[in-house]
Short mmCIF file of C-alpha atoms in Angstrom, two decimals:
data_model
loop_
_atom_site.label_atom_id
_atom_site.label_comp_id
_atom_site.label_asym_id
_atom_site.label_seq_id
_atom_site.Cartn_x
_atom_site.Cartn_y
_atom_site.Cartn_z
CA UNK A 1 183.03 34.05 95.89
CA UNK A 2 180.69 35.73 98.55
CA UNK A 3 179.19 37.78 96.31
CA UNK A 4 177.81 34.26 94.59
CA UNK A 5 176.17 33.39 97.88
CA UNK A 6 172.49 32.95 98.22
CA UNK A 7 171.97 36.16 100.75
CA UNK A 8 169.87 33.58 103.10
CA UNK A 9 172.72 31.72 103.79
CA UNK A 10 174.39 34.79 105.13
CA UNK A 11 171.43 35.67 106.96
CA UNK A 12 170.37 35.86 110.64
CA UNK A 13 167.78 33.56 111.37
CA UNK A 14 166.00 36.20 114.23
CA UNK A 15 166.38 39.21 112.61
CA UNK A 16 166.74 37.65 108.66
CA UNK A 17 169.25 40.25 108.09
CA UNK A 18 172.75 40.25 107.03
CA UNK A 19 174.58 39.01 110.53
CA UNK A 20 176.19 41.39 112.19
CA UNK A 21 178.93 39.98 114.85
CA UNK A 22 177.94 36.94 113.73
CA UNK A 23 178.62 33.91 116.98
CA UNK A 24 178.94 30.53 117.25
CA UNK A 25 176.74 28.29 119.43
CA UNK A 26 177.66 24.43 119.83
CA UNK A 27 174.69 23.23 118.65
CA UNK A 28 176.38 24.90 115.37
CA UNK A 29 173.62 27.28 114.72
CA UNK A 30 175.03 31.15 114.23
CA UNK A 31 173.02 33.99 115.31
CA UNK A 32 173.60 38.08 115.23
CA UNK A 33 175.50 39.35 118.54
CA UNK A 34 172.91 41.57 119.34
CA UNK A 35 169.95 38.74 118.89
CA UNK A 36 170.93 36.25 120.26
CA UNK A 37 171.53 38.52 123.35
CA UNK A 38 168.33 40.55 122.75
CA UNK A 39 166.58 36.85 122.62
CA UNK A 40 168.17 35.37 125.93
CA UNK A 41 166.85 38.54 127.62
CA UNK A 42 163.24 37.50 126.67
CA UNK A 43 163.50 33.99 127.37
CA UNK A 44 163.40 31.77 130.20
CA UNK A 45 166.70 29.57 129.64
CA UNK A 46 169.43 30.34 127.35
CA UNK A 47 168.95 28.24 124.23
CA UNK A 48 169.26 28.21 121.09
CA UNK A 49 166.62 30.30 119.35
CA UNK A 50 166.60 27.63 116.20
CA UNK A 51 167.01 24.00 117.84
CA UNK A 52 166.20 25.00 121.44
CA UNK A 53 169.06 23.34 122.59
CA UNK A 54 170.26 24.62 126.06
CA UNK A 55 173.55 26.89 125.63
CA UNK A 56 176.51 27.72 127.78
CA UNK A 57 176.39 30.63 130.16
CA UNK A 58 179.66 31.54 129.10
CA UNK A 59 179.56 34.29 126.19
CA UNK A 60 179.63 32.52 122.65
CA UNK A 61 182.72 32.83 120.32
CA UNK A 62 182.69 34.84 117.59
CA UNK A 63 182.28 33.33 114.11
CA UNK A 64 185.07 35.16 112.13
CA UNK A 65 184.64 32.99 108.77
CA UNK A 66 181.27 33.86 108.87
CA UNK A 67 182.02 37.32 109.69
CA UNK A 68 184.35 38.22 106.66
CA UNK A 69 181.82 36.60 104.39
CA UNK A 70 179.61 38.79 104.91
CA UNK A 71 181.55 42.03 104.80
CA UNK A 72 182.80 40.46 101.27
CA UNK A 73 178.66 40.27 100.46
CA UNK A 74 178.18 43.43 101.71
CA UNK A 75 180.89 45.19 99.29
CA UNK A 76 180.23 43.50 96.43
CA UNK A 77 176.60 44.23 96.70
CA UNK A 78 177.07 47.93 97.31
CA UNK A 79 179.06 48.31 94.29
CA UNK A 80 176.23 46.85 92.50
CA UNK A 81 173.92 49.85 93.36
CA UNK A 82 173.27 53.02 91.78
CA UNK A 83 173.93 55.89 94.94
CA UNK A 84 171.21 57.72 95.14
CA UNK A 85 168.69 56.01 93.58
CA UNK A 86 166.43 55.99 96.35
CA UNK A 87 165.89 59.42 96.56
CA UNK A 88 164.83 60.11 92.94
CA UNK A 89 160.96 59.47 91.74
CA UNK A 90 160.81 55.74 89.85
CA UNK A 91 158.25 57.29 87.89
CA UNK A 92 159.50 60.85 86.66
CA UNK A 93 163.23 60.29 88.40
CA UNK A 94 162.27 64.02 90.45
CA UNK A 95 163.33 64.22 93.77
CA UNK A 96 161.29 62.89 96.34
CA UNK A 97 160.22 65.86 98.08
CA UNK A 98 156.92 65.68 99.55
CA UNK A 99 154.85 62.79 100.97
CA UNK A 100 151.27 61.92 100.01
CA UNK A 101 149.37 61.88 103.29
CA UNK A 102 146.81 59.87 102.01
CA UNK A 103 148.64 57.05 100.27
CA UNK A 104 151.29 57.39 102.71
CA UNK A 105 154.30 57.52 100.51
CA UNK A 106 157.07 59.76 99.14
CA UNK A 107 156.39 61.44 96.22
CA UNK A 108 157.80 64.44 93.81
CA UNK A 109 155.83 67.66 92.57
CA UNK A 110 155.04 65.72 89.72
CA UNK A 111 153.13 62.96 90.94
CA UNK A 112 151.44 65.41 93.07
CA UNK A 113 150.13 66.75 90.26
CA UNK A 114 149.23 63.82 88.51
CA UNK A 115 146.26 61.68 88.41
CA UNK A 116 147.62 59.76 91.09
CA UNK A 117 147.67 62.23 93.69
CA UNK A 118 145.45 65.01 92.44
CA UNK A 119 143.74 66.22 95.37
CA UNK A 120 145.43 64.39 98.44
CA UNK A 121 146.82 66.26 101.14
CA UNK A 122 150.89 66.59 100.78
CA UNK A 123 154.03 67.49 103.38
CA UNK A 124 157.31 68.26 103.02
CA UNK A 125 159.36 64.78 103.71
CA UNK A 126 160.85 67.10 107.00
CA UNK A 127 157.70 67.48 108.41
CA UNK A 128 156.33 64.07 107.57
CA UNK A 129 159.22 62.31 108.82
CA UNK A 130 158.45 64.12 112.17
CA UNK A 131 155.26 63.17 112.26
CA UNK A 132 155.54 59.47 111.19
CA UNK A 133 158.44 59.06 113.95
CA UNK A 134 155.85 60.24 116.25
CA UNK A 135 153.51 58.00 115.62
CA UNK A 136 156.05 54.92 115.58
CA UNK A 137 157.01 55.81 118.53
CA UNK A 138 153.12 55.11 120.04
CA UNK A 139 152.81 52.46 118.26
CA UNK A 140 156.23 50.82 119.96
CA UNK A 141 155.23 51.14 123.20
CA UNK A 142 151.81 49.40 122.49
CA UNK A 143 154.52 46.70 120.85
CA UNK A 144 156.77 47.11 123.98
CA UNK A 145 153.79 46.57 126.65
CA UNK A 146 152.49 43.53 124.75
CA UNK A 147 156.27 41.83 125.02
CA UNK A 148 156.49 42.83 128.60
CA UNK A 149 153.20 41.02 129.21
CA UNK A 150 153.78 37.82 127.06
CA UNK A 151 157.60 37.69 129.10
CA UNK A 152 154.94 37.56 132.47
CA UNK A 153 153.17 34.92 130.50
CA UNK A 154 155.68 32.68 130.02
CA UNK A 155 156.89 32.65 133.61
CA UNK A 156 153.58 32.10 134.70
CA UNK A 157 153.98 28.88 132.16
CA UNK A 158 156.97 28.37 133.42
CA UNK A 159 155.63 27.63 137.33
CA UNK A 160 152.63 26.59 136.15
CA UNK A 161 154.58 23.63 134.90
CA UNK A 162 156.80 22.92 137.87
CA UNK A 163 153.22 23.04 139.81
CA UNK A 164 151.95 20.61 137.94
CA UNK A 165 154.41 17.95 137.66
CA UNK A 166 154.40 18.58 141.32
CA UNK A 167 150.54 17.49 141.83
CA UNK A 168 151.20 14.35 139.90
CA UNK A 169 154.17 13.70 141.83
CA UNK A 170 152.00 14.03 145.05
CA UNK A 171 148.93 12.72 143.42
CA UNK A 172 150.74 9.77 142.77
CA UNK A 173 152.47 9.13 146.29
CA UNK A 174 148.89 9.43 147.70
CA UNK A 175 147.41 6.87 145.17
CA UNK A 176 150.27 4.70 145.44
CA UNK A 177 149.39 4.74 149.94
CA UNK A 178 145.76 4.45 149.32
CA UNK A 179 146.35 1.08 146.73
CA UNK A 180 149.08 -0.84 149.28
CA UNK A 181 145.92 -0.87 152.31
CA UNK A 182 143.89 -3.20 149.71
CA UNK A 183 144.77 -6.79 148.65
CA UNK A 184 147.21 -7.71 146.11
CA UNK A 185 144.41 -8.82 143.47
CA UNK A 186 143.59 -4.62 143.41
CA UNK A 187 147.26 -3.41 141.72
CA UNK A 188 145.57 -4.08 137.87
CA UNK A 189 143.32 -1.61 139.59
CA UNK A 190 146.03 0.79 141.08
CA UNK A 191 148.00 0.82 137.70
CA UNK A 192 144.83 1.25 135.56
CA UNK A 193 144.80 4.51 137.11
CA UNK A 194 148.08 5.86 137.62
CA UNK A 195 148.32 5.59 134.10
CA UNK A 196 144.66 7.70 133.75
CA UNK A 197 147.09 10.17 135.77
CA UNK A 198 149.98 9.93 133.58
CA UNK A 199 148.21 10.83 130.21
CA UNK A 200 146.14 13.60 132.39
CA UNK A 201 149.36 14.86 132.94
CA UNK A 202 150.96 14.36 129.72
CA UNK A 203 148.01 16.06 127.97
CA UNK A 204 148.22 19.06 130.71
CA UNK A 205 151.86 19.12 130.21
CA UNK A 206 151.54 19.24 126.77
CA UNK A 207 148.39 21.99 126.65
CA UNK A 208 150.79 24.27 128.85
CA UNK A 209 154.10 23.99 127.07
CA UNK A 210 152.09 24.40 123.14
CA UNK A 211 150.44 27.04 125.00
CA UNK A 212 154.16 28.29 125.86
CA UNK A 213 155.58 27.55 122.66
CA UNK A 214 152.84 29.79 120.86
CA UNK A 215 154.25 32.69 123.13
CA UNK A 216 157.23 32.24 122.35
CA UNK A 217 156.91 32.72 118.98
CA UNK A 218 154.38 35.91 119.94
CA UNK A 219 157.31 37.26 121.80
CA UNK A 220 159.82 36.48 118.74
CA UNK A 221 157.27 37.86 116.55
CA UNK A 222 156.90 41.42 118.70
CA UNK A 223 160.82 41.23 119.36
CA UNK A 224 161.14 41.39 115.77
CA UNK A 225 158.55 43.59 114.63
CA UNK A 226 160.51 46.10 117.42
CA UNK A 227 163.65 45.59 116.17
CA UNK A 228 162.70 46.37 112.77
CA UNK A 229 160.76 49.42 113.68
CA UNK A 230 164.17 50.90 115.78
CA UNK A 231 166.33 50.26 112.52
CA UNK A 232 163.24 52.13 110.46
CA UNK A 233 163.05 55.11 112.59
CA UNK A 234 167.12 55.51 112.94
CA UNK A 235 167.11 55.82 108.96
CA UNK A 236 167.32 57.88 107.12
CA UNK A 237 164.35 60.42 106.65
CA UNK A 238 163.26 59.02 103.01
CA UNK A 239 164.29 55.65 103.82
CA UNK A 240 161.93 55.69 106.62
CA UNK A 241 159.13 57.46 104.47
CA UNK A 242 159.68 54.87 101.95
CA UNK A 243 159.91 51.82 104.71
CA UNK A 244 156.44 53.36 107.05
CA UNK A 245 153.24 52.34 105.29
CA UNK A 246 154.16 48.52 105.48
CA UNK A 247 156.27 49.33 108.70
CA UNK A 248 153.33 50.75 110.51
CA UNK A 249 150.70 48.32 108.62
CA UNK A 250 152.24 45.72 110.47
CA UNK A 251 152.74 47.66 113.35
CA UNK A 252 147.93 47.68 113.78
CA UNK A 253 147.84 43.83 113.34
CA UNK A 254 148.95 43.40 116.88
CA UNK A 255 148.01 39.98 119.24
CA UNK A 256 146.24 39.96 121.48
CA UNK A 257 146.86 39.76 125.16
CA UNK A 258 147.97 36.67 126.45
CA UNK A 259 145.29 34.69 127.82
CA UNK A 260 145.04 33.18 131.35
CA UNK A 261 145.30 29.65 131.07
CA UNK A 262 141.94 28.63 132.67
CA UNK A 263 141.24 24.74 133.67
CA UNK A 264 145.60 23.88 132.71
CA UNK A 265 146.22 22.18 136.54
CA UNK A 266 145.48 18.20 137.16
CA UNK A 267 141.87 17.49 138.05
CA UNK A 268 143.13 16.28 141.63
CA UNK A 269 139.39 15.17 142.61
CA UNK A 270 139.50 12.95 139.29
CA UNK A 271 142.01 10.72 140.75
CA UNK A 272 141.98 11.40 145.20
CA UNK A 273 137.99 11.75 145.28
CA UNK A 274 136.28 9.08 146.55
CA UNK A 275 139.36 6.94 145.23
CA UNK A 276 139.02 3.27 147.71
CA UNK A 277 135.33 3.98 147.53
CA UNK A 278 135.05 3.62 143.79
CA UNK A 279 137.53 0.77 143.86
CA UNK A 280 135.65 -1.22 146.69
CA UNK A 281 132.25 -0.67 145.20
CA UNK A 282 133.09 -2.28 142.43
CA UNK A 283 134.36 -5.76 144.85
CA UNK A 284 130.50 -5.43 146.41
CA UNK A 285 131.99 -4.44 149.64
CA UNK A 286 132.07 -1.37 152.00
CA UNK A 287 134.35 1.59 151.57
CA UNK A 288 134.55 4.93 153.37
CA UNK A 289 132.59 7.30 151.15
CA UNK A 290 132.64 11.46 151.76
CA UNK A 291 130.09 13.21 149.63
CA UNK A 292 131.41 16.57 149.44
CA UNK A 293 135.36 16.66 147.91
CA UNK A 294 137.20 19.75 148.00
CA UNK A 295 139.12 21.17 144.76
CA UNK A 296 142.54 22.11 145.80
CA UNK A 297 142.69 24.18 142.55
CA UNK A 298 139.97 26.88 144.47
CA UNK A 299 141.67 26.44 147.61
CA UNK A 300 142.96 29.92 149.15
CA UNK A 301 146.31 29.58 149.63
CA UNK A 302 146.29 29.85 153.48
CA UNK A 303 143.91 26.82 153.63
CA UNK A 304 145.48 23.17 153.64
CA UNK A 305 143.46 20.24 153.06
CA UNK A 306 144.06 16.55 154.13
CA UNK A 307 145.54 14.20 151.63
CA UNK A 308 142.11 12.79 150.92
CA UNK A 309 140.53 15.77 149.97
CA UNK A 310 137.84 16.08 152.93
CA UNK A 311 138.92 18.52 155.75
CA UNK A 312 141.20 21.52 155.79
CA UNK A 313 142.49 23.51 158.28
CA UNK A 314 143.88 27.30 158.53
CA UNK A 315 147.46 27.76 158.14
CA UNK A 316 150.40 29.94 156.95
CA UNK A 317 149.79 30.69 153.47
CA UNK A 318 151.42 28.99 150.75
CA UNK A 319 153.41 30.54 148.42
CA UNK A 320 154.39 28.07 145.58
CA UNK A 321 150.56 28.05 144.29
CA UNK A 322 150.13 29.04 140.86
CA UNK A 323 147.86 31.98 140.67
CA UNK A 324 144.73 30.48 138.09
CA UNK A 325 141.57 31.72 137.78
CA UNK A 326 139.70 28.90 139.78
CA UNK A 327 141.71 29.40 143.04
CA UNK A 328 140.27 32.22 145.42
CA UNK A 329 143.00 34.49 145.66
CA UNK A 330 141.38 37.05 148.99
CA UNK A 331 138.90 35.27 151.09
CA UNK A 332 139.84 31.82 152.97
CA UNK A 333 137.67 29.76 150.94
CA UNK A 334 137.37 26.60 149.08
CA UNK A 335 134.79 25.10 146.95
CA UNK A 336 133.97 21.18 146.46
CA UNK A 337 134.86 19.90 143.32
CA UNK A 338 130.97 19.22 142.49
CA UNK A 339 128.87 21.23 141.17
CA UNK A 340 124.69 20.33 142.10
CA UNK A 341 122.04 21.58 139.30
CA UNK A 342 119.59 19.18 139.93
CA UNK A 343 117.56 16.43 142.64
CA UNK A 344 118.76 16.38 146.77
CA UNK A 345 121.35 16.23 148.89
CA UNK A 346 122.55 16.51 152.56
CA UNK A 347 126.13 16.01 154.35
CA UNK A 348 127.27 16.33 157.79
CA UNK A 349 129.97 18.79 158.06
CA UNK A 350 132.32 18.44 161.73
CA UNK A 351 133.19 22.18 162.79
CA UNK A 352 134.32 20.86 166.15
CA UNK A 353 135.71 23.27 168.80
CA UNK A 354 136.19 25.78 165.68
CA UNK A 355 135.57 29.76 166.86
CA UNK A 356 135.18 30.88 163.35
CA UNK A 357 133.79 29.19 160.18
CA UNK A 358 131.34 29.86 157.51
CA UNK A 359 129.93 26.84 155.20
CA UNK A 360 126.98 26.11 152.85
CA UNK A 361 126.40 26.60 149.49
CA UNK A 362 128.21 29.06 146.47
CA UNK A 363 127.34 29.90 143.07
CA UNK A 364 130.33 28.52 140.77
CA UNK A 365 130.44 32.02 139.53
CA UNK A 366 131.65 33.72 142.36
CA UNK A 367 134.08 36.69 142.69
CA UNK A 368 137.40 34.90 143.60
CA UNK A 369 139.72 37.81 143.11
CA UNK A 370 138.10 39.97 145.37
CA UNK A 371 136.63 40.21 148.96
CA UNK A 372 132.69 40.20 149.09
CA UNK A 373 129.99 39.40 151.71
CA UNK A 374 128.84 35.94 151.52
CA UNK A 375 125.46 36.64 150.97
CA UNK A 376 122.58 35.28 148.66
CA UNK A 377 123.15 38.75 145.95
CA UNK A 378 126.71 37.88 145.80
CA UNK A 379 126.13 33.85 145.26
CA UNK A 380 126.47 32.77 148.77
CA UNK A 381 123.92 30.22 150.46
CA UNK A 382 125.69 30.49 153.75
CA UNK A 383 125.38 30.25 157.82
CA UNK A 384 128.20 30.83 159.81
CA UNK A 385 130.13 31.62 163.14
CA UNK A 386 131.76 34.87 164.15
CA UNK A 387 132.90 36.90 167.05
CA UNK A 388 130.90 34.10 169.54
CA UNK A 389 127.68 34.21 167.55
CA UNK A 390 125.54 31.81 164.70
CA UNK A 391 124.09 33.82 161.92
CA UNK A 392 122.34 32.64 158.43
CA UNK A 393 123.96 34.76 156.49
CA UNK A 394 121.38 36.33 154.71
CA UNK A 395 121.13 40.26 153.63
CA UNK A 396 120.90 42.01 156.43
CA UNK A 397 122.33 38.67 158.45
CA UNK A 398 119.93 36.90 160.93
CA UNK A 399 120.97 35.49 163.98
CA UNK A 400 120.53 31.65 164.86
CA UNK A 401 119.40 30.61 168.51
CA UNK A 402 121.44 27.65 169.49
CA UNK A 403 121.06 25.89 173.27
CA UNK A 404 124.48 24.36 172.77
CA UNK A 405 127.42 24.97 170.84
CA UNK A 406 127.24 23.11 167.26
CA UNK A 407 129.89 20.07 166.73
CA UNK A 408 127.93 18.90 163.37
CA UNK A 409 126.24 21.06 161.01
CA UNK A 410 124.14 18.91 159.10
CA UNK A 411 123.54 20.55 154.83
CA UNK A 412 120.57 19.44 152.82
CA UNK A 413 119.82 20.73 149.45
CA UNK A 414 116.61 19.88 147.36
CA UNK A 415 117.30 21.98 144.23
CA UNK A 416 114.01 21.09 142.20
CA UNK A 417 112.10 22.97 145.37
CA UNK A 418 114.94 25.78 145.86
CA UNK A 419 115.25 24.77 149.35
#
């Protein structure tokens, strides 16, 4: 009755072989021994590899119907099959006893001398096999290094997520304490926004995990492809010969490296910036207004800003930051969360009683995952003060005269002069 069987219905949906060990999940799905272990080694949770659906810790039970099924396939269809008729020529039914370096195939003194192969370079299938083992073997470590760096990819996704649904969380306390000091008449106001925040996050959310998901199936894809190579290269020598032109075809199509996820964290500015400004200019009335905003997403993870986004001070660093491209990951800096291409502006920055600072102006281009002077070459607009003395900080440095020591600094820009 096996033997009657479509062969997909006794096949393992990872590898799409014949299960081996076949086991049992409760979501009912059955998976090889081997795969489903190979597959919870790559992922992040244990779950099911078909319906995602989280699975037990303990180890699943074997699936013995399933099991002697497929043993009954597997004898029926090998006394089906003619022994040895892989190692004799389809064509002239020769042995197969050299391989055709140019079309990359096993072939017997006949076709060699045919038409076909007239000309092209031949090996014994001894040496060949050497030789194309060899070069699997390169090309599974390329293979090998790409898994290991979409597994970092995916628990990068993995806290990048957690971040996020953080910042809303946070994002949405501070909101919530900046709406309850206006009147009552202002909550169509305060929910018209959270909501702004909730599809922000759904659609950051959503970027990440598709983002995820399409790794996931990168890393099933390369777990695969490896998987298939290993059984390739522990056949037999023809079997391998005959297998290694599509094998290793397969093998140069390779993805590419997984990306870093650029712009994926809440635009915290969007919603803290500004926020009982906006909302009381729009009731004709007067609001506190700051004209520079800090982006948390640059911030150097030993700076902490205030909850509205205006001040920071120095502290220990943080170490549940995600680490995206935006955020300066070596010098203490942070950059506002708008950018200036055009017209003037000026803003009064308070250093206070501060020994060491540095402020002014920075090309959005800057190096952030690296140290470099904060001079005019390297993007930097900047004066600052250091070791007891004010310097502009241009290249070589200059150093400012000052009577008494600065409490304000005040920054004016006029880009259409370059001043």
């Amino acid at each position: 009755m096996s033997a009657n069987l479509p062969e997909e219905d006794l096949s393992c949906p990872v590898c799409c072989d014949i299960f081996q060990d076949p086991v049992l999940l409760p979501c009912s799905h059955s998976f090889c021994r081997s795969c489903l272990e190979h597959f919870w080694e790559s992922a992040v949770f244990r779950s099911c590899p078909v319906c995602r659906r989280k699975a037990s810790k303990k180890s699943p039970l074997s699936n013995r119907a399933l099991k002697n099924l497929c043993e009954a396939f597997q004898l029926g269809k090998g006394q089906g099959s003619a022994p040895g008729s892989n190692t004799l020529c389809w064509r002239h039914g020769e042995k197969l006893k050299l391989f055709c370096l140019v079309d990359q195939e096993p072939i017997c003194v006949v076709c060699q001398a045919s038409k076909m192969h007239k000309g092209h370079d031949c090996s014994p299938t001894e040496e060949a096999a050497l030789d194309c083992k060899d070069e699997m073997c390169a090309a599974m470590k390329i293979l090998q290094h790409k898994l290991e760096l979409y597994n970092k990819a995916r628990q990068s996704s993995a806290f990048t997520l957690e971040h996020i649904k953080n910042q809303a969380q946070r994002v949405e306390r501070q909101m919530k304490n900046e709406f309850l000091k206006l009147h009552q008449f202002l909550y169509e106001e305060e929910e018209r926004r959270l909501s702004g925040l909730k599809e922000e996050e759904e659609r950051r959310v959503a970027a990440v995990k598709n983002r995820d998901d399409d790794n996931g199936r990168r890393i099933s894809s390369l777990t695969d492809m490896i998987r298939k190579m290993e059984q390739t290269m522990n056949a037999e020598d023809l079997t391998l010969l005959q297998n290694f032109k599509a094998t290793i075809e397969g093998t140069w199509s390779t993805l590419q490296d997984p990306e870093c996820m650029s712009g994926s964290l809440l635009d915290e500015s969007k919603y803290l910036g500004n926020l009982k400004y906006k909302v009381w200019e729009s009731m004709q009335a007067v609001a506190p207004y700051s004209p520079i905003i800090l982006d948390p997403n640059t911030a150097h993870p030993c700076l902490t800003l205030s909850d509205d986004l205006t001040s920071l001070h120095y502290s220990t660093p943080n170490q549940g930051l995600p680490s995206n491209p935006e955020r300066f990951h070596i010098s203490a800096e942070v950059l506002g969360c708008t950018a200036f291409n055009s017209a003037s502006h000026s803003w009064e920055v308070e250093v206070g009683d501060n020994e060491d600072w540095i402020l002014g102006w920075a090309s959005e281009r800057v190096k952030r995952n690296q140290e470099v002077p904060a001079r005019p070459e390297n993007g930097f607009w900047t004066i600052c003060l250091r070791d007891g003395q004010y310097r502009a900080m241009s290249s070589p440095p200059t150093s400012l005269k000052v009577e008494d020591k600065l409490q304000r600094v005040l920054v004016q820009l006029n880009w259409d002069r370059g001043e």
